[in-house]
Coordinates of C-alpha atoms in Angstrom, one line a residue:
X1 CA 29.4 9.0 82.9
X2 CA 29.7 9.8 86.6
X3 CA 33.2 9.4 88.2
X4 CA 34.1 10.0 91.8
X5 CA 37.7 9.9 93.1
X6 CA 38.1 8.6 96.7
X7 CA 41.1 7.8 98.9
X8 CA 41.8 4.1 99.6
X9 CA 42.8 2.8 103.0
X10 CA 46.5 2.7 101.8
X11 CA 46.3 6.4 101.0
X12 CA 46.4 5.8 97.3
X13 CA 43.6 7.3 95.1
X14 CA 40.8 5.0 93.8
X15 CA 37.9 5.7 91.4
X16 CA 34.2 5.0 91.6
X17 CA 32.6 4.8 88.2
X18 CA 28.8 4.5 87.9
X19 CA 28.8 3.4 91.6
X20 CA 31.3 0.6 91.1
X21 CA 35.0 0.7 92.1
X22 CA 37.6 0.4 89.3
X23 CA 40.4 -0.2 91.7
X24 CA 40.8 -1.7 95.1
X25 CA 39.4 0.2 98.1
X26 CA 42.3 -1.1 100.2
X27 CA 45.5 -1.0 98.2
X28 CA 45.2 -0.1 94.5
X29 CA 49.0 -0.1 94.0
X30 CA 49.4 -3.7 95.2
X31 CA 46.4 -4.8 93.1
X32 CA 47.9 -3.2 90.0
X33 CA 51.4 -4.7 90.7
X34 CA 49.9 -8.2 91.0
X35 CA 48.1 -7.6 87.7
X36 CA 51.2 -6.4 85.9
X37 CA 53.3 -9.3 87.2
X38 CA 50.8 -11.9 86.1
X39 CA 50.7 -10.7 82.5
X40 CA 52.6 -12.6 79.9
X41 CA 53.4 -10.1 77.2
X42 CA 54.4 -11.3 73.7
X43 CA 56.3 -8.1 73.1
X44 CA 57.7 -6.6 76.4
X45 CA 59.7 -4.1 74.3
X46 CA 56.8 -3.0 72.1
X47 CA 53.7 -0.8 72.8
X48 CA 50.8 -1.5 75.1
X49 CA 47.3 0.2 75.0
X50 CA 45.9 0.0 78.5
X51 CA 42.1 0.4 78.5
X52 CA 40.3 1.6 81.7
X53 CA 43.1 2.5 84.1
X54 CA 41.1 5.0 86.1
X55 CA 43.9 6.7 88.2
X56 CA 47.1 5.8 86.3
X57 CA 48.4 3.3 88.9
X58 CA 48.2 0.4 86.5
X59 CA 50.3 2.3 83.9
X60 CA 52.9 3.1 86.5
X61 CA 53.2 -0.6 87.6
X62 CA 53.4 -1.8 83.9
X63 CA 56.3 0.6 83.3
X64 CA 58.0 -0.6 86.5
X65 CA 57.7 -4.3 85.4
X66 CA 58.6 -3.7 81.8
X67 CA 61.0 -0.7 81.5
X68 CA 61.2 -0.9 77.7
X69 CA 57.5 -1.0 77.1
X70 CA 55.7 2.0 75.8
X71 CA 52.4 2.3 77.7
X72 CA 49.5 4.4 76.4
X73 CA 46.8 4.6 79.0
X74 CA 43.2 5.2 77.9
X75 CA 41.4 6.4 81.0
X76 CA 37.6 7.0 81.4
X77 CA 36.6 10.6 81.9
X78 CA 33.1 12.3 82.2
X79 CA 33.3 13.4 78.5
X80 CA 34.8 10.3 77.0
X81 CA 38.4 9.3 77.2
X82 CA 41.7 10.8 78.4
X83 CA 45.0 9.7 76.9
X84 CA 47.4 9.3 79.8
X85 CA 45.3 11.5 81.9
X86 CA 46.0 14.5 79.7
X87 CA 43.7 17.4 79.2
X88 CA 41.5 18.1 77.4
X89 CA 39.5 14.9 77.4
X90 CA 38.5 13.3 74.1
X91 CA 34.9 12.5 73.1
X92 CA 34.5 8.8 72.1
X93 CA 33.6 9.9 68.6
X94 CA 37.0 11.5 68.1
X95 CA 39.1 8.8 69.8
X96 CA 40.2 7.2 66.6
X97 CA 41.8 10.3 65.2
X98 CA 43.6 11.1 68.5
X99 CA 44.8 7.6 69.0
X100 CA 46.0 7.4 65.4
X101 CA 48.1 10.4 65.9
X102 CA 49.8 8.8 68.9
X103 CA 51.0 5.7 67.1
X104 CA 53.5 5.1 64.3
X105 CA 52.7 2.3 61.8
X106 CA 55.7 0.3 62.8
X107 CA 54.4 0.1 66.3
X108 CA 51.5 -2.1 65.2
X109 CA 53.9 -5.0 64.7
X110 CA 54.5 -5.2 68.4
X111 CA 51.4 -3.8 70.0
X112 CA 49.3 -5.3 72.7
X113 CA 45.8 -4.3 74.0
X114 CA 45.3 -4.7 77.7
X115 CA 41.9 -4.2 79.4
X116 CA 41.8 -3.4 83.1
X117 CA 39.4 -5.9 84.7
X118 CA 37.9 -3.3 87.0
X119 CA 36.8 -1.2 84.0
X120 CA 35.3 -4.2 82.2
X121 CA 33.2 -4.8 85.4
X122 CA 32.2 -1.2 86.2
X123 CA 31.8 0.4 82.7
X124 CA 31.5 -2.5 80.2
X125 CA 29.8 -0.3 77.5
X126 CA 32.6 2.3 77.7
X127 CA 35.2 -0.5 77.3
X128 CA 33.3 -1.9 74.3
X129 CA 33.2 1.4 72.6
X130 CA 36.9 2.1 73.2
X131 CA 37.8 -1.4 72.0
X132 CA 35.9 -0.8 68.8
X133 CA 37.8 2.4 68.1
X134 CA 41.1 0.7 68.9
X135 CA 40.3 -2.1 66.5
X136 CA 39.6 0.4 63.7
X137 CA 42.9 2.2 64.4
X138 CA 44.8 -1.0 64.3
X139 CA 43.3 -1.9 61.0
X140 CA 44.2 1.5 59.6
X141 CA 47.7 1.2 60.9
X142 CA 48.1 -2.3 59.4
X143 CA 47.0 -1.1 56.0
X144 CA 49.4 1.9 56.2
X145 CA 52.2 -0.4 57.3
X146 CA 51.6 -2.8 54.4
X147 CA 51.4 0.1 51.9
X148 CA 54.5 1.8 53.1
X149 CA 56.5 -1.4 53.4
X150 CA 55.5 -2.2 49.8
X151 CA 56.1 1.1 48.2
X152 CA 58.4 3.0 50.5
X153 CA 61.6 2.7 48.5
X154 CA 59.7 3.5 45.3
X155 CA 58.2 6.6 46.9
X156 CA 61.7 7.8 47.9
X157 CA 63.0 7.2 44.4
X158 CA 60.1 9.1 42.9
X159 CA 60.6 11.9 45.3
X160 CA 64.3 12.2 44.5
X161 CA 63.6 12.1 40.7
X162 CA 60.9 14.7 41.0
X163 CA 63.0 16.9 43.3
X164 CA 65.8 17.0 40.8
X165 CA 63.7 17.0 37.6
X166 CA 61.0 19.7 38.2
X167 CA 62.4 23.0 37.1
X168 CA 59.3 25.0 37.9
X169 CA 56.1 24.6 39.8
X170 CA 52.6 26.2 39.5
X171 CA 50.6 28.2 42.0
X172 CA 46.8 28.1 41.5
X173 CA 44.1 30.7 41.8
X174 CA 40.3 30.3 41.6
X175 CA 37.6 32.7 40.6
X176 CA 33.9 31.9 40.2
X177 CA 30.9 30.2 41.7
X178 CA 32.1 26.7 42.2
X179 CA 34.0 23.7 41.1
X180 CA 33.2 20.3 39.6
X181 CA 35.1 17.5 41.3
X182 CA 35.3 14.3 39.2
X183 CA 36.3 10.9 40.6
X184 CA 36.0 7.8 38.5
X185 CA 32.9 6.2 40.0
X186 CA 30.0 5.0 37.8
X187 CA 27.8 8.1 38.6
X188 CA 30.2 10.2 36.6
X189 CA 28.3 9.0 33.6
X190 CA 25.3 11.1 34.8
X191 CA 27.1 14.2 33.5
X192 CA 24.9 14.1 30.3
X193 CA 21.9 15.2 32.4
X194 CA 23.5 18.6 33.3
X195 CA 24.0 21.4 30.8
X196 CA 27.2 23.5 30.6
X197 CA 27.1 27.0 32.1
X198 CA 25.2 29.6 30.0
X199 CA 26.4 32.9 28.6
X200 CA 29.8 31.6 27.6
X201 CA 30.8 30.6 31.0
X202 CA 33.1 27.6 31.7
X203 CA 33.2 24.9 34.3
X204 CA 36.3 24.6 36.5
X205 CA 37.0 20.9 36.8
X206 CA 39.3 19.2 39.3
X207 CA 39.6 15.5 38.4
X208 CA 41.2 12.4 39.7
X209 CA 43.6 11.3 37.0
X210 CA 41.6 8.0 36.8
X211 CA 38.5 10.0 35.7
X212 CA 40.2 11.7 32.7
X213 CA 38.9 9.2 30.1
X214 CA 35.3 9.4 31.4
X215 CA 35.3 13.2 31.3
X216 CA 36.4 13.2 27.7
X217 CA 33.1 11.6 26.7
X218 CA 31.2 14.7 27.7
X219 CA 33.6 17.3 26.2
X220 CA 35.0 18.3 29.5
X221 CA 38.7 18.7 30.2
X222 CA 40.1 19.1 33.7
X223 CA 41.9 22.3 34.5
X224 CA 43.6 20.4 37.4
X225 CA 44.3 16.7 37.5
X226 CA 45.1 15.2 40.9
X227 CA 47.3 12.1 41.0
X228 CA 48.4 10.6 44.3
X229 CA 49.6 7.1 43.1
X230 CA 53.2 6.2 43.1
X231 CA 53.1 3.2 40.8
X232 CA 52.1 1.8 37.5
X233 CA 48.9 3.8 36.9
X234 CA 50.5 7.2 37.0
X235 CA 51.6 7.3 33.4
X236 CA 48.6 5.4 32.1
X237 CA 46.1 7.8 33.6
X238 CA 47.9 11.0 32.8
X239 CA 48.4 10.0 29.1
X240 CA 44.7 9.6 28.9
X241 CA 44.1 13.3 29.5
X242 CA 42.4 15.1 26.6
X243 CA 45.0 16.8 24.4
X244 CA 44.8 20.6 24.6
X245 CA 43.7 22.7 21.7
X246 CA 46.4 24.3 19.5
X247 CA 48.5 26.8 21.4
X248 CA 46.8 26.1 24.8
X249 CA 48.7 24.5 27.7
X250 CA 47.4 21.3 29.1
X251 CA 45.9 20.7 32.6
X252 CA 48.1 21.2 35.7
X253 CA 49.1 17.9 37.4
X254 CA 48.7 18.2 41.2
X255 CA 50.6 15.7 43.2
X256 CA 52.5 15.0 46.4
X257 CA 56.3 14.5 46.0
X258 CA 56.1 10.7 46.2
X259 CA 53.9 10.4 43.1
X260 CA 55.5 8.8 40.1
X261 CA 57.1 11.0 37.5
X262 CA 55.3 10.7 34.2
X263 CA 56.8 10.7 30.7
X264 CA 53.9 12.7 29.4
X265 CA 54.6 15.5 31.8
X266 CA 58.3 15.3 31.5
X267 CA 58.1 15.8 27.7
X268 CA 55.2 18.3 27.8
X269 CA 55.3 21.5 25.6
X270 CA 57.5 24.4 26.7
X271 CA 54.4 26.6 27.4
X272 CA 52.8 23.9 29.6
X273 CA 52.5 24.9 33.3
X274 CA 54.6 23.2 35.9
X275 CA 53.2 20.7 38.4
X276 CA 51.3 21.9 41.5
X277 CA 53.5 20.4 44.2
X278 CA 52.2 20.2 47.8
X279 CA 53.5 18.8 51.0
X280 CA 51.8 16.5 53.4
X281 CA 54.3 16.2 56.2
X282 CA 55.8 13.0 54.7
X283 CA 59.4 12.3 55.6
X284 CA 60.6 12.1 52.0
X285 CA 59.7 15.8 51.4
X286 CA 63.0 16.6 53.2
X287 CA 64.7 15.8 49.9
X288 CA 63.3 19.0 48.4
X289 CA 65.1 22.1 49.8
X290 CA 62.1 24.4 48.8
X291 CA 59.4 22.1 50.2
X292 CA 58.7 24.4 53.1
X293 CA 57.2 27.0 50.7
X294 CA 54.7 24.6 49.1
X295 CA 51.1 24.6 50.2
X296 CA 50.3 22.1 53.0
X297 CA 47.5 19.6 52.4
X298 CA 46.6 17.0 55.1
X299 CA 47.5 13.6 53.7
X300 CA 44.3 11.5 53.0
X301 CA 43.8 7.8 52.8
X302 CA 41.8 7.9 49.6
X303 CA 41.9 9.9 46.3
X304 CA 38.3 11.1 46.8
X305 CA 39.2 12.8 50.2
X306 CA 42.3 14.2 48.6
X307 CA 40.2 15.8 45.8
X308 CA 38.0 17.5 48.4
X309 CA 40.9 18.7 50.4
X310 CA 42.5 20.2 47.3
X311 CA 39.3 21.9 46.3
X312 CA 38.8 23.3 49.8
X313 CA 42.3 24.7 49.8
X314 CA 41.8 26.3 46.4
X315 CA 38.2 27.6 47.0
X316 CA 37.2 27.4 50.6
X317 CA 33.9 29.4 50.1
X318 CA 32.9 27.9 46.7
X319 CA 30.1 25.5 45.9
X320 CA 31.5 22.0 45.2
X321 CA 29.7 19.7 42.9
X322 CA 30.9 16.1 43.4
X323 CA 30.7 13.5 40.6
X324 CA 31.8 9.9 40.6
X325 CA 32.6 9.7 44.3
X326 CA 30.5 6.6 44.9
X327 CA 32.4 4.4 47.3
X328 CA 30.4 1.5 45.9
X329 CA 29.6 -0.4 42.6
X330 CA 26.7 0.1 40.3
X331 CA 25.8 -3.6 39.6
X332 CA 29.4 -4.9 39.0
X333 CA 30.6 -1.7 37.4
X334 CA 33.3 -0.1 39.6
X335 CA 34.3 2.8 37.3
X336 CA 32.8 5.1 34.7
X337 CA 33.4 3.9 31.2
X338 CA 35.9 4.0 29.5
X339 CA 38.5 3.1 32.1
X340 CA 42.0 1.7 31.9
X341 CA 41.3 -1.0 34.5
X342 CA 38.6 -2.5 32.2
X343 CA 41.2 -3.1 29.5
X344 CA 43.4 -5.1 31.7
X345 CA 40.5 -7.0 33.2
X346 CA 39.5 -8.0 29.7
X347 CA 42.9 -9.5 29.1
X348 CA 42.5 -11.7 32.1
X349 CA 39.0 -12.9 31.1
X350 CA 38.3 -16.2 29.4
X351 CA 35.7 -18.8 28.7
X352 CA 36.0 -20.3 32.2
X353 CA 36.4 -16.9 33.9
X354 CA 34.3 -14.3 32.2
X355 CA 34.6 -10.6 33.0
X356 CA 31.5 -10.5 35.2
X357 CA 32.8 -13.4 37.4
X358 CA 36.1 -11.6 37.7
X359 CA 34.4 -8.4 38.7
X360 CA 32.4 -10.1 41.4
X361 CA 35.5 -11.9 42.8
X362 CA 37.3 -8.6 43.0
X363 CA 34.7 -7.3 45.4
X364 CA 36.0 -9.6 48.1
X365 CA 34.7 -12.5 50.2
X366 CA 30.9 -12.7 50.0
X367 CA 30.5 -12.3 53.8
X368 CA 32.1 -8.8 53.5
X369 CA 29.9 -7.5 50.7
X370 CA 26.8 -5.4 51.4
X371 CA 24.0 -5.2 48.8
X372 CA 22.9 -1.7 47.8
X373 CA 20.1 -0.3 45.7
X374 CA 20.5 2.8 43.4
X375 CA 17.7 5.3 43.0
X376 CA 16.7 3.9 39.6
X377 CA 16.4 0.4 41.0
X378 CA 19.9 -0.9 39.8
X379 CA 21.5 -3.1 42.4
X380 CA 24.9 -2.4 43.8
X381 CA 27.5 -3.6 46.2
X382 CA 29.9 -2.3 48.8
X383 CA 32.8 -4.1 50.4
X384 CA 34.5 -3.4 53.8
X385 CA 37.4 -1.5 52.2
X386 CA 35.2 1.0 50.5
X387 CA 33.1 1.4 53.6
X388 CA 36.3 2.5 55.5
X389 CA 36.8 5.4 53.0
X390 CA 33.5 7.0 54.0
X391 CA 34.7 8.5 57.3
X392 CA 37.7 10.5 55.9
X393 CA 35.6 11.8 53.0
X394 CA 32.9 12.9 55.5
X395 CA 35.5 14.6 57.6
X396 CA 36.7 16.8 54.7
X397 CA 33.1 17.4 53.6
X398 CA 32.4 18.7 57.1
X399 CA 35.4 21.0 56.9
X400 CA 34.3 22.6 53.7
X401 CA 30.7 23.1 54.8
X402 CA 31.9 25.4 57.5
X403 CA 32.6 28.0 54.9
X404 CA 31.2 26.7 51.6
X405 CA 28.5 24.3 50.2
X406 CA 28.6 20.8 48.7
X407 CA 26.1 18.9 46.5
X408 CA 26.4 15.6 44.7
X409 CA 25.8 15.3 40.9
X410 CA 24.0 11.9 41.3
X411 CA 24.4 10.4 44.8
X412 CA 25.1 6.7 45.1
X413 CA 23.3 4.7 47.8
X414 CA 26.3 5.4 50.1
X415 CA 25.5 9.2 49.9
X416 CA 21.7 8.9 49.8
X417 CA 21.4 11.5 52.6
X418 CA 23.5 14.1 50.8
X419 CA 21.9 17.0 48.8
X420 CA 21.7 16.2 45.0
X421 CA 22.0 18.7 42.2
X422 CA 18.6 18.8 40.5
X423 CA 18.8 17.4 36.9
X424 CA 19.0 20.2 34.3
X425 CA 20.8 22.6 36.7
X426 CA 23.8 24.2 34.9
X427 CA 27.1 23.3 36.3
X428 CA 28.8 26.1 38.3
X429 CA 30.9 28.6 36.5
X430 CA 34.5 29.2 37.5
X431 CA 38.0 29.3 36.2
X432 CA 41.4 28.1 37.6
X433 CA 44.4 30.2 36.7
X434 CA 48.0 29.3 37.1
X435 CA 51.2 31.1 37.6
X436 CA 54.7 29.6 37.2
X437 CA 57.1 29.9 40.1
X438 CA 60.8 29.1 39.6
X439 CA 62.5 26.5 41.8
X440 CA 66.1 26.7 43.0
X441 CA 68.7 26.0 40.3
X442 CA 69.6 22.4 39.6
X443 CA 72.9 22.5 41.4
X444 CA 71.2 23.7 44.6
X445 CA 68.5 21.0 44.3
X446 CA 71.2 18.3 43.9
X447 CA 73.2 19.6 46.8
X448 CA 70.1 19.8 49.0
X449 CA 69.0 16.3 48.2
X450 CA 72.5 14.9 48.7
X451 CA 72.9 16.7 52.1
X452 CA 69.5 15.3 53.2
X453 CA 70.6 11.7 52.3
X454 CA 73.9 12.1 54.1
X455 CA 72.0 13.4 57.2
X456 CA 69.7 10.4 57.1
X457 CA 72.7 8.1 56.9
X458 CA 74.2 9.7 60.0
X459 CA 70.9 9.7 61.9
X460 CA 70.4 6.0 61.3
X461 CA 73.8 4.9 62.6
X462 CA 72.1 4.4 66.1
X463 CA 68.6 3.1 66.8
X464 CA 65.9 5.6 67.6
X465 CA 65.3 6.3 71.3
X466 CA 62.9 4.2 73.3
X467 CA 63.4 1.2 71.0
X468 CA 64.0 -2.5 71.7
X469 CA 67.0 -2.9 74.0
X470 CA 67.0 0.7 75.3
X471 CA 65.5 1.9 78.6
X472 CA 63.9 5.1 79.5
X473 CA 61.3 7.3 77.9
X474 CA 61.5 10.3 75.6
X475 CA 60.0 13.7 76.2
X476 CA 56.9 14.7 74.3
X477 CA 58.9 17.0 72.0
X478 CA 61.1 14.0 71.0
X479 CA 58.1 11.8 70.0
X480 CA 57.7 13.4 66.6
X481 CA 61.4 13.0 65.8
X482 CA 61.3 9.4 66.9
X483 CA 58.3 8.6 64.8
X484 CA 60.0 10.3 61.8
X485 CA 63.0 8.0 62.1
X486 CA 60.7 4.9 62.5
X487 CA 58.9 6.0 59.3
X488 CA 62.2 6.5 57.5
X489 CA 63.3 3.0 58.6
X490 CA 60.1 1.5 57.3
X491 CA 60.7 3.2 53.9
X492 CA 64.3 2.1 53.5
X493 CA 64.4 -1.4 55.1
X494 CA 60.8 -2.6 55.8
X495 CA 61.4 -6.3 56.5
X496 CA 64.5 -5.7 58.7
X497 CA 62.8 -2.8 60.6
X498 CA 59.8 -5.0 61.4
X499 CA 61.9 -7.9 62.7
X500 CA 64.1 -5.5 64.7
X501 CA 61.1 -3.7 66.3
X502 CA 59.5 -7.0 67.3
X503 CA 62.8 -8.0 69.0
X504 CA 63.6 -10.9 66.7
X505 CA 66.6 -9.3 64.9
X506 CA 69.5 -7.1 65.7
X507 CA 69.9 -3.4 64.9
X508 CA 73.0 -4.2 62.8
X509 CA 70.8 -5.9 60.1
X510 CA 68.5 -2.8 59.9
X511 CA 71.5 -0.4 59.7
X512 CA 73.1 -2.4 57.0
X513 CA 69.9 -2.6 54.8
X514 CA 69.0 1.1 55.3
X515 CA 72.6 2.1 54.5
X516 CA 72.5 0.1 51.2
X517 CA 69.2 1.8 50.2
X518 CA 70.6 5.3 51.0
X519 CA 73.8 4.5 48.9
X520 CA 71.5 3.7 45.9
X521 CA 69.7 7.0 46.3
X522 CA 73.0 8.9 46.6
X523 CA 74.2 7.2 43.4
X524 CA 70.9 8.2 41.7
X525 CA 71.3 11.8 42.9
X526 CA 74.9 11.9 41.5
X527 CA 74.0 10.5 38.0
X528 CA 70.5 12.0 37.6
X529 CA 69.7 14.0 34.4
X530 CA 66.1 15.1 33.6

């Protein structure tokens, strides 16, 4: 895209894009002021995404008209997009990630997308591409907002219990050729086509906890079980793990701090290894005083991407064989059999609603389902939700391929372009070893968690800066702290925080609800016993 900056008659700068002016050639500032004053914003104290402001003059006039509005300008640049005119510029293919990092989930409740008419006239294709990326980011933020609002208090309770209850943790070490990654997709059942390693070798398996039952059919037991869920399925899946042989410890459970504590792990044998705890930058990790020493793994939106990220952290140069990461259904089968979800689906089935009907209904509205065809001719389906999971998985795959290799055990139609492991090829050999690391003594853990809760209580006495009812902007270094407080509010008092951020409620209601939630956590910390 060719851009040329020129002086207007008023002395202001204007921009020529592809031979067409984005701003007035006479007085760009007056043009921008008229545009800003003519807007009727639903949330003048929220966040605005301004698309196509070539010189920044529209952003300045918006801030002048709406002092409490946070304006994020997306300006055209020769290589793609520039956020607020900052360097370096961002290619359009990477705009979603950069924009996602600039927004907190709570901001989506009071966000407005504004397109500068000059850009829509001069570079309509650029505007269309940017709008598509913005829409994808807003959908992602809405999903994260709904998830956090639903589970935020549960996550903090889980984090507090795990902080106080885990007496030791494990560190992991890998040696060998490669790893087998097992998710719970239907293609996991193709394991019968591949022999175990020869000459007494063993296969190192990292599995999603939901795949534990399916692995048991083939005599495989995971060395490492990843669980990221914070709710009901945590105990169901982990209880399904194959019991270890006599005198041998069970698999290590890898999880972020917010995952639900499991009875099976809490009452495990004395010689069983501790959990592999890792941090993701989540606000609740402040409850653990030793969290800074845990390995950092980028938080992922799906368990499949989390599996790959964990394997890359453990063995960055190894060959990864991926099984069951289908992101689609094989006919109406969503998981490898057996699977806990099938048992609960069977309970809901009846004469007027048989299991096959329920499975099809669970795929979603017919207009959002895409037909697929497996290599053996079996039909399949994919809905919009699963389609969104492909991008984060591809990102982690690309990261690992810079230093290692990846192949799929039996690619589903979604991964038809990925290299497949030829049938009959032995699974890679490898071994995962663990070493127990002590954690701080219980009294230090309790003191650290209590100190953190009291600090949160003090921080939330006043609203975060640049919030509804407050003027002025924050410095760049304050943005992370502000977003951290917004995230904490969303965990503690989601309904009240959303109403307050939209300007339909007072700060007092948010402070009261968050204070009650913190008092409950303080009470749990004082009475907790593992």
